[in-house]
Coordinates of C-alpha atoms and ligand atoms in Angstrom, one line a residue:
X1 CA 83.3 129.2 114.0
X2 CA 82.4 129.4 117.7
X3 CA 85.5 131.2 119.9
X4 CA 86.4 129.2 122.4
X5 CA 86.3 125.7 120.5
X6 CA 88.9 123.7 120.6
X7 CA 90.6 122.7 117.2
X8 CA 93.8 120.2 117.0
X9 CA 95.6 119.1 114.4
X10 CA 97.6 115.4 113.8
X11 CA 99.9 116.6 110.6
X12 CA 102.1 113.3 109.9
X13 CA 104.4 113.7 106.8
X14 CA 103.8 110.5 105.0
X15 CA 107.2 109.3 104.5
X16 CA 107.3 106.2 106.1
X17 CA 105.2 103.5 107.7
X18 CA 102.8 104.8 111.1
X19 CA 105.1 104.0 113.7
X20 CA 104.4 104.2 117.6
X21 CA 105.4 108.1 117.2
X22 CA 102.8 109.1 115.2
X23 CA 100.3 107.0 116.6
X24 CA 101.1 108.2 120.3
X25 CA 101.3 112.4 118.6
X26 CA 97.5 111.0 117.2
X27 CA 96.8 110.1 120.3
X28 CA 97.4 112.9 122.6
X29 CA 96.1 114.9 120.5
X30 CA 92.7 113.3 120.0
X31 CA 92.3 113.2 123.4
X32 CA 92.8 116.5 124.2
X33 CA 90.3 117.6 121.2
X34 CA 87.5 115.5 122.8
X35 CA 88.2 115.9 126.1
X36 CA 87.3 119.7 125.4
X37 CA 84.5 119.1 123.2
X38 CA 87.1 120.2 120.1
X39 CA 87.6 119.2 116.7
X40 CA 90.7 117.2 114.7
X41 CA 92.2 118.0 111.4
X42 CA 93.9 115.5 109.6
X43 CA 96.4 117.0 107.8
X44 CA 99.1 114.8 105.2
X45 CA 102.5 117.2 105.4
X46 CA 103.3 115.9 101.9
X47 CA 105.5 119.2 101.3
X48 CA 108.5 116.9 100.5
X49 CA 107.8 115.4 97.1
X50 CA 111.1 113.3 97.2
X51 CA 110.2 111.6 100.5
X52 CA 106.2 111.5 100.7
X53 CA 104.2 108.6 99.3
X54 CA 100.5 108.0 98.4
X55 CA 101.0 104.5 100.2
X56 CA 102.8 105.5 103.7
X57 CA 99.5 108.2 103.9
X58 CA 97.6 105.5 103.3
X59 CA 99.1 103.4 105.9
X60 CA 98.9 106.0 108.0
X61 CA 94.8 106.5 107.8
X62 CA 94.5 102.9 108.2
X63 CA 96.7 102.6 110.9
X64 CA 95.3 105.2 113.1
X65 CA 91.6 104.3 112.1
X66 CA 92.3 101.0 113.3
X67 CA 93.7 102.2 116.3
X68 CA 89.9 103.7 116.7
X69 CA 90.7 107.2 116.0
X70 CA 88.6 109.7 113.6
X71 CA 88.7 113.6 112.4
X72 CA 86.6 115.9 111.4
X73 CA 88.3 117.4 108.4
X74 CA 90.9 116.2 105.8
X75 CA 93.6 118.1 104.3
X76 CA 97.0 117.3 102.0
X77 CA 99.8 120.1 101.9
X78 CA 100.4 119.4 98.1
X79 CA 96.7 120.6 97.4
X80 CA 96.7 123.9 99.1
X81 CA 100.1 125.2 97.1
X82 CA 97.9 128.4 96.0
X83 CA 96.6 129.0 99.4
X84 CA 100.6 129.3 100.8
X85 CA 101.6 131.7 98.0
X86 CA 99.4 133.6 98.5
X87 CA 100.7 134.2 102.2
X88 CA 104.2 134.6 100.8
X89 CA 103.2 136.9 98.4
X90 CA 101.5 138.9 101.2
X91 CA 104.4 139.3 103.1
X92 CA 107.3 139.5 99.7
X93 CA 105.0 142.4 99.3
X94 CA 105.2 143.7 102.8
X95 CA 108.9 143.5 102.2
X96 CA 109.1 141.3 105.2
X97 CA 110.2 138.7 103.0
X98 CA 112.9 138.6 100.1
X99 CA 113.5 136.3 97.3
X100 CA 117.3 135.9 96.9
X101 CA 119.0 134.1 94.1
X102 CA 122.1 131.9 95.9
X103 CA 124.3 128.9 95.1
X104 CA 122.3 125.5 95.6
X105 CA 123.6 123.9 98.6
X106 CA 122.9 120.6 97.3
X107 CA 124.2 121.6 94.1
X108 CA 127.4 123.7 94.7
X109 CA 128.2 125.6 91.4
X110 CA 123.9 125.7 90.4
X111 CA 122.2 129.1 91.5
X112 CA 118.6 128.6 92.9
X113 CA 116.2 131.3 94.4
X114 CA 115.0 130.8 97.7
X115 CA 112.4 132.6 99.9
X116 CA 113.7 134.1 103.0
X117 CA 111.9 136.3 106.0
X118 CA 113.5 139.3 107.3
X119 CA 114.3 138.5 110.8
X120 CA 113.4 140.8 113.1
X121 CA 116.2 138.9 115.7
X122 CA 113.6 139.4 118.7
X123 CA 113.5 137.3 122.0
X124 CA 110.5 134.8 121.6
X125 CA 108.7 133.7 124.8
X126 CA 106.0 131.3 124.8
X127 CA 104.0 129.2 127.1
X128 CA 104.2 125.7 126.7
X129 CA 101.4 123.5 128.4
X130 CA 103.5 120.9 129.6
X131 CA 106.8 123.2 130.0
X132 CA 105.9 126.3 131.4
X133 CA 107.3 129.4 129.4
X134 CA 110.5 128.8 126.9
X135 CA 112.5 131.8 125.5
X136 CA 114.4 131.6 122.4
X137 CA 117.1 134.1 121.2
X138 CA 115.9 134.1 117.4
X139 CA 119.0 136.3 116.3
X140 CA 120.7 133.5 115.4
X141 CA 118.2 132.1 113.0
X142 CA 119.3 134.8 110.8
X143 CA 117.1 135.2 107.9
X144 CA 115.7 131.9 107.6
X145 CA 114.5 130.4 104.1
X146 CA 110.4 129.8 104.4
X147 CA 110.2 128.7 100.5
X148 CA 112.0 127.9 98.1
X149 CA 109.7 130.2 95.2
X150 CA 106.1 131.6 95.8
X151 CA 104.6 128.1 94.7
X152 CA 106.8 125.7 96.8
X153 CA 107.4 126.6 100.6
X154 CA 108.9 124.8 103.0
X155 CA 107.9 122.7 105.9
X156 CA 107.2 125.7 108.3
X157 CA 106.3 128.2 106.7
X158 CA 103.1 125.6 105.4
X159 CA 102.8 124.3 109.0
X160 CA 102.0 128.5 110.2
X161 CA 99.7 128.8 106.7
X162 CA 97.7 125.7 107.6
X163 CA 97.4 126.5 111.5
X164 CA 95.8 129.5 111.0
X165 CA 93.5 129.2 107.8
X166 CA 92.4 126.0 109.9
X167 CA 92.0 127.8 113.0
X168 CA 94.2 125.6 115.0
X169 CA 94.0 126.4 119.0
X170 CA 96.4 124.0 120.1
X171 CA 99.4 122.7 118.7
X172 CA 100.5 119.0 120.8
X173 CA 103.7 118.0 119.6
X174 CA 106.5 115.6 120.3
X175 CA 109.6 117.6 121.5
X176 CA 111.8 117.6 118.6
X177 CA 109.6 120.2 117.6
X178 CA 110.0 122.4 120.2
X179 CA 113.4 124.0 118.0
X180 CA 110.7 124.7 115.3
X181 CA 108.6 126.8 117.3
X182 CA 110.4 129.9 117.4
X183 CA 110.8 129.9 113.7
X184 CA 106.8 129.1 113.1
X185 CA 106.1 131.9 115.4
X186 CA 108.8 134.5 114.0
X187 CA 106.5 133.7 110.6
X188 CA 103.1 134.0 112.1
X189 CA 104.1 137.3 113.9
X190 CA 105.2 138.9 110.4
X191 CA 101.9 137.7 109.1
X192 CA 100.1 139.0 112.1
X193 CA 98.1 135.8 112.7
X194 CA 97.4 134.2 116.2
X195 CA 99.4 132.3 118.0
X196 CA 98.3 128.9 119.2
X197 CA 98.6 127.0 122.5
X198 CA 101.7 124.7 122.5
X199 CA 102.4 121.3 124.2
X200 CA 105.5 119.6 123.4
X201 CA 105.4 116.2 125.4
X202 CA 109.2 114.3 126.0
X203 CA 109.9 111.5 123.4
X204 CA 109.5 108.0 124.6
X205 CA 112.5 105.6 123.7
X206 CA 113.6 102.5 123.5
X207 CA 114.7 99.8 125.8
X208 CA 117.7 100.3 125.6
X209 CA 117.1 104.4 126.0
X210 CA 118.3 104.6 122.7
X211 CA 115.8 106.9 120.2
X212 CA 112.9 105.0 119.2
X213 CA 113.2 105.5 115.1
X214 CA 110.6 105.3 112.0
X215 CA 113.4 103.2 110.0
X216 CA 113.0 100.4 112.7
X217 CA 110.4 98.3 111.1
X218 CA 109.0 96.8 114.4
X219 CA 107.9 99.7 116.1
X220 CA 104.9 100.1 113.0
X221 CA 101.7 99.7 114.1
X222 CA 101.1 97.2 111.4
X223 CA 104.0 95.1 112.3
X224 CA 102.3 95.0 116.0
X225 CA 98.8 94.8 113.7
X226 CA 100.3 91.4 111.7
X227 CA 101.3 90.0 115.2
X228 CA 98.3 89.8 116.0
X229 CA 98.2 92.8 118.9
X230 CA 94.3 93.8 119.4
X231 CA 94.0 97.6 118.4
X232 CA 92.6 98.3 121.9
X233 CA 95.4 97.0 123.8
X234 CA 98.1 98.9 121.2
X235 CA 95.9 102.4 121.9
X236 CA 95.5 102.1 125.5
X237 CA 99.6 100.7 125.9
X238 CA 100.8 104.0 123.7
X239 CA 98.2 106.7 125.5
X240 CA 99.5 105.5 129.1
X241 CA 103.4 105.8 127.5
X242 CA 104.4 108.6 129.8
X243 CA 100.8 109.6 130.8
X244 CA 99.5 108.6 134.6
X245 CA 95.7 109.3 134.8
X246 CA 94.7 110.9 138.0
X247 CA 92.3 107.6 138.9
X248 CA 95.9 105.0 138.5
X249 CA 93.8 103.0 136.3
X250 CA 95.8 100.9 133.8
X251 CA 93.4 99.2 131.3
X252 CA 91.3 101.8 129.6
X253 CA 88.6 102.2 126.3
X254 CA 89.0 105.6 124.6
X255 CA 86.1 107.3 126.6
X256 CA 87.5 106.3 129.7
X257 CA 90.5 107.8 129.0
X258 CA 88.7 110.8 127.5
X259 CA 87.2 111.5 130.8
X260 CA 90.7 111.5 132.5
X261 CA 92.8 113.0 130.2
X262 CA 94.5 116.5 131.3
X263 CA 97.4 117.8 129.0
X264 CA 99.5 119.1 132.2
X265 CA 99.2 115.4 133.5
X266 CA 101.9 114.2 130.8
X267 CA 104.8 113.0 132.6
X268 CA 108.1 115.5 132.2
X269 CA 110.7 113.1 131.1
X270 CA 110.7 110.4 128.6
X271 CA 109.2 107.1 128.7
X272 CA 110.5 103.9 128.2
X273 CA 108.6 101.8 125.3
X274 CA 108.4 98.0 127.2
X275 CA 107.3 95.1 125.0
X276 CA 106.5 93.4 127.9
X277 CA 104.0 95.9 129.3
X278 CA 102.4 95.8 126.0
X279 CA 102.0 92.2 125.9
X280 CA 100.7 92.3 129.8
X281 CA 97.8 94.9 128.0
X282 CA 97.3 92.5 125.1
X283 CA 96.9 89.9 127.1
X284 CA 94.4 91.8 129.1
X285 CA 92.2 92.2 126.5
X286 CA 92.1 88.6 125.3
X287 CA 90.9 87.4 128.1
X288 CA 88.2 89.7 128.2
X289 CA 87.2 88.9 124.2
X290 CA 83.7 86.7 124.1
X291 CA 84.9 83.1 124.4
X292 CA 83.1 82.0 120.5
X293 CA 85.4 84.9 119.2
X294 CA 88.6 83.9 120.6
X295 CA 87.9 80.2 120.0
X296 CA 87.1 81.0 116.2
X297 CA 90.1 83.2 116.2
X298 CA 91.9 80.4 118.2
X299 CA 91.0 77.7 115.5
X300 CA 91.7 80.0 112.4
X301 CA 95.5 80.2 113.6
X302 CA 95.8 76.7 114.6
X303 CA 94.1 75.3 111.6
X304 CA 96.3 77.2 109.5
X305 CA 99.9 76.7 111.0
X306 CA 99.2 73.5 111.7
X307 CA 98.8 72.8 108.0
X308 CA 102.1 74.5 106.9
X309 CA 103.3 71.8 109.5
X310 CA 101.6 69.3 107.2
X311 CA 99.8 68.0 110.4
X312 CA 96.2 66.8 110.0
X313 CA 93.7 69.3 111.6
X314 CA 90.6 68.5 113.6
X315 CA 88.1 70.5 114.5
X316 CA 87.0 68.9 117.7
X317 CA 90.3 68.8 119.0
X318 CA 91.2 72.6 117.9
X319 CA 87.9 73.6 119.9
X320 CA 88.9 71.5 123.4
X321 CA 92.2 73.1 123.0
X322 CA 90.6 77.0 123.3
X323 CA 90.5 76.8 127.0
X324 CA 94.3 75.7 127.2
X325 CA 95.2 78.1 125.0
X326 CA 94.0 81.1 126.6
X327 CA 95.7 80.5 129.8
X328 CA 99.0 80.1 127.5
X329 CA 99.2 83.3 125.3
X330 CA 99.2 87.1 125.7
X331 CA 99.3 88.3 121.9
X332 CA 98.3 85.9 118.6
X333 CA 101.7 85.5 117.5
X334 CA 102.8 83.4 120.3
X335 CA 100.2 80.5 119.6
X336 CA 101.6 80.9 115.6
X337 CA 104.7 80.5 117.7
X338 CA 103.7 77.6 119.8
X339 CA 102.0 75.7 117.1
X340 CA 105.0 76.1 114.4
X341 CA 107.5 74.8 117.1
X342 CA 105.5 71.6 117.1
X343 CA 103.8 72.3 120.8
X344 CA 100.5 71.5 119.7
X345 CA 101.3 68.9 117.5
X346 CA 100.4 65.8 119.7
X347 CA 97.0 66.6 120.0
X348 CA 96.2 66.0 116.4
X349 CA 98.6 63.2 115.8
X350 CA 100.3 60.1 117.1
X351 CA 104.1 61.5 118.5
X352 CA 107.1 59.5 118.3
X353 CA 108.2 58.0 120.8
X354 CA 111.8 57.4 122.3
X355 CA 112.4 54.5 124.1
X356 CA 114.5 55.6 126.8
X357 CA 112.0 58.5 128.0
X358 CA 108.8 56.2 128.5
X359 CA 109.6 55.3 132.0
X360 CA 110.6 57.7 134.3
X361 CA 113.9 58.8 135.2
X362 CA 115.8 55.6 136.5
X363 CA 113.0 53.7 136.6
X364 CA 112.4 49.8 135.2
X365 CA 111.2 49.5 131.9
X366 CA 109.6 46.4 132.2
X367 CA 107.6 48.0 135.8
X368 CA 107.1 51.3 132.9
X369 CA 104.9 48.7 130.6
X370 CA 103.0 46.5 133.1
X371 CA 101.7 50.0 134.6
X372 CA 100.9 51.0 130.9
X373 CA 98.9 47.5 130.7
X374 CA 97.0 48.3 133.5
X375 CA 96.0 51.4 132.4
X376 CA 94.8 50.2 129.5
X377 CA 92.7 47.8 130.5
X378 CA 91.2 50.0 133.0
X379 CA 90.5 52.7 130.2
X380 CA 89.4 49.9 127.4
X381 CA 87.1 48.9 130.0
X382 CA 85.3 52.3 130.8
X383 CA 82.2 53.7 129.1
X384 CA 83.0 56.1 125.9
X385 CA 80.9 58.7 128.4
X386 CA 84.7 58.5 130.6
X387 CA 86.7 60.4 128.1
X388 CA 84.1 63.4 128.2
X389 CA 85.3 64.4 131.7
X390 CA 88.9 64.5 132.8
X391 CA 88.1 64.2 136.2
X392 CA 86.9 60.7 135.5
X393 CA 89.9 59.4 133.9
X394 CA 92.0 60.5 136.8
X395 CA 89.2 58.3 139.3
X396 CA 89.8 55.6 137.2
X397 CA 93.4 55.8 137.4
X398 CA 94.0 57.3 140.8
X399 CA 93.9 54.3 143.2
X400 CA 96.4 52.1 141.0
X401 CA 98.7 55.2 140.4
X402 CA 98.6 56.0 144.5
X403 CA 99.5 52.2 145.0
X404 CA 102.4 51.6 142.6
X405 CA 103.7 55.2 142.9
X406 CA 102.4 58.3 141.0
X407 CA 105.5 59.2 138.9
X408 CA 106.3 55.3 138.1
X409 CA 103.1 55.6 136.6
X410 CA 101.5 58.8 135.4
X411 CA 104.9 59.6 133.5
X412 CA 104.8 56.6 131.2
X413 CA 101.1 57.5 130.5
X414 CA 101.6 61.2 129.7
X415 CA 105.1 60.6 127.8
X416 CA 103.2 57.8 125.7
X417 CA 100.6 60.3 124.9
X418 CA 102.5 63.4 123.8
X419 CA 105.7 62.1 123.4
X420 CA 107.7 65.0 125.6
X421 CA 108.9 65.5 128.7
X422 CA 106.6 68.6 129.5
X423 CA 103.3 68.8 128.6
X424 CA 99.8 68.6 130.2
X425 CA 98.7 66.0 132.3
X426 CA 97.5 62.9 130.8
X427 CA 94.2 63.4 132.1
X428 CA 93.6 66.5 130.4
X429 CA 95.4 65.4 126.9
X430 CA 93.2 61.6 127.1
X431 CA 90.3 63.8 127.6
X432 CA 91.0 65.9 124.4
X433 CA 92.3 63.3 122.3
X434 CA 89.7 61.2 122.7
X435 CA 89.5 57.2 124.0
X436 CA 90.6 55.6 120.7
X437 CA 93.8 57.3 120.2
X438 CA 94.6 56.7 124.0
X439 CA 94.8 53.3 124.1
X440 CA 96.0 53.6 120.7
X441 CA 99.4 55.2 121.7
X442 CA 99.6 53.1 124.9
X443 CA 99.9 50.4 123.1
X444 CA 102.7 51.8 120.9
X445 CA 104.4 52.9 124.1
X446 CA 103.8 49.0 124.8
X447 CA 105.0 47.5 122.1
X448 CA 107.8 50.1 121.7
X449 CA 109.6 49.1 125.4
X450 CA 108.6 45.5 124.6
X451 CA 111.0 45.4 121.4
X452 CA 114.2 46.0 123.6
Ligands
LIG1 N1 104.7 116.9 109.8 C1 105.5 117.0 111.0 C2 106.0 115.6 111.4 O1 105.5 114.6 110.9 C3 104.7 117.5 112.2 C4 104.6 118.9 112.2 C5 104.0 119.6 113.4 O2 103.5 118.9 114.3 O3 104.1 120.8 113.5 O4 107.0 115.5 112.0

């Protein structure tokens, strides 16, 4: 191997869904290893056979690939058992590590050998990228268990195994680690293998500044994946959590950010994970998706939400709806949203109608109807070629409505066509709906205030 290359390593332990955590550790990481031209190294900590799962790995992977991330190299901890004993053995025969036979802690009463390294008890200094230098009293560690026999070590003493048979430069880590290091370094010392660069970066939390945790399902990437987040906007949200690049930019692809990215740049205290900010990035990224993507994406969601509803779907009113509905969203889930609470629903069919709201607020019914007759008959009277444009149907309407009073009139119109108080203009709605089902649902709102 060259010197000088850079190698990284992102070393989840696969016992529970990819969550912002590891996906922000990924992250870092990655960028660090490209921004210096360096390699990644997957590596599944799966030391814990009572917590680690096939399927979490696998989540992980797809999580992160999704996300737009790749490695170089693969490893899994369970496959390289022979390589870690034969480290241990190295140093049980070096006498700088004993196997003892003690009560099982778990087990009061049960005797079970354990693996422990002689402690030397030394002052540990190291230099931490984003830190500066930490010093650790290690006496207190006493001697520390590493394994629990030759063939089955624990979580460190596989982490300082792995590191250096995969020549690991630089170790980025979240800060709950930062306890750890001592310990790893204590067991690389007796082994006489290098030690790596550190970087422990401060945890981000939640809202509420409580700690962000794996056991809360929403903060998965594939809870924000089955929202319908855009992987972009997800990776470019977590890599700005607690980092500033030097050019202030906000929205960023991976080589822009690759460019920018320098490890003493990450911001010294925590940062605060903000679903809003998210959404502002998501929503970001919409708007700049080609339009015949987000309208087929746009269409898909309507098309199917809209059917659980049991409403009838059209196509050529789904597609005049794609313009409204990008002005209306950040993130996918809210036009699932929209369209299950009904919002949507007038477009495809006929609403009902309450009597009482088709005029407007303390206004005549009777004045409500004859204003709805006139319309009518101006509309049944126009070309088909009317309904195409908006903009036409308010000329055609505009000089009456100015005469007899814009709200007397335009209400009854646009509560006859959607049947709610809020809601697009009329114009805009007649436009999408087509001529036909205008006048048809005038004359409802007609007939309707005609049958006091
Ligand atoms: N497998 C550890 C974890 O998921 C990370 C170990 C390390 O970065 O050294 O917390």
């Amino acid at each position: 191997m060259k010197s000088g290359l850079v190698r990284v390593r992102i070393p989840p332990s696969p016992t529970g869904f990819c969550h912002v955590g590891t996906a922000r550790m990924a992250i870092l990481n990655f960028l660090f290893a490209r921004r210096h031209g360096g390699q990644i190294i997957f590596r599944s900590e799966d030391t814990d056979k009572e917590r680690s799962n096939a399927a979490y790995e696998e989540d992980i992977i797809e999580s992160l690939k999704w996300l737009g991330l790749e490695w170089e190299e693969f490893y899994r901890q369970s496959e390289r058992t022979l390589i870690y004993k034969k480290y241990l053995e190295q140093l049980i025969n070096a006498d700088k590590a004993y196997i003892s036979v003690e009560e099982s802690k778990k087990e009061p009463g049960k005797m079970a050998s354990v693996v422990r390294l002689r402690n030397p008890g030394t002052l540990i200094t190291f230099h931490d990228l984003i830190r500066g230098d930490i010093t650790f009293d290690t006496a207190e560690l006493k001697d520390f268990a590493i394994a629990r026999s030759v063939v089955d070590p624990l979580y460190h003493f596989a982490v300082v195994a792995d590191d250096a048979e995969m020549s690991i430069t630089h170790v980025i880590r979240g800060e709950e680690h930062i306890s750890n290091t001592p310990r790893q370094i204590l067991i690389q010392e007796a082994l006489g293998l290098a030690r790596p660069q550190y970087a422990h970066y401060p945890l981000h939390l939640a809202a509420d500044k409580s700690k962000l945790s794996k056991r809360k399902g929403d903060v998965s990437v594939r809870d924000y994946r089955e929202k319908g987040y855009l992987p972009q906007a997800l990776l470019n949200y977590i890599a700005l959590l607690g980092w500033t690049p030097p050019s202030g930019r906000e929205v960023m692809d991976l080589n822009d950010m690759i460019k920018e990215f320098n490890i003493e740049d990450l911001h010294r205290s925590g940062a605060v994970f903000d679903i809003e900010k998210l959404r502002w990035f998501n929503r970001q990224y919409l708007t700049k998706m080609p339009e015949k993507i987000f309208a087929n994406e746009t269409m898909r969601i309507m098309a199917e939400t809209l059917d659980v509803r049991g409403v009838a779907w059209s196509e050529n009113v789904g597609r005049s709806l794609v313009t409204l509905v990008r002005e209306r969203i950040s993130v996918w889930e809210d036009l699932r949203a929209l369209v299950s609470e009904g919002e949507f629903d007038y477009f495809f069919t006929d609403p009902k109608l309450d009597r009482a709201e088709i005029p407007e607020k303390g206004k005549d019914p009777a004045n409500a109807a004859r204003h709805l007759d006139t319309i009518n008959k101006i509309l049944a009277d126009s070309p088909n070629e009317l309904f195409a444009d908006q903009n036409k149907i308010k000329e055609a309407v505009w000089s009456y409505a100015t005469k007899e009073g814009r709200g007397a009139v335009l209400w009854p119109f646009r509560y006859a066509l959607t049947g709610r108080a809020r809601s697009p203009d009329p114009f805009e709605v007649a436009a999408i709906i087509g001529k036909e089902p205008t006048l048809r649902r005038i004359n409802s709102a007609i007939s309707i205030l005609g049958n006091a």
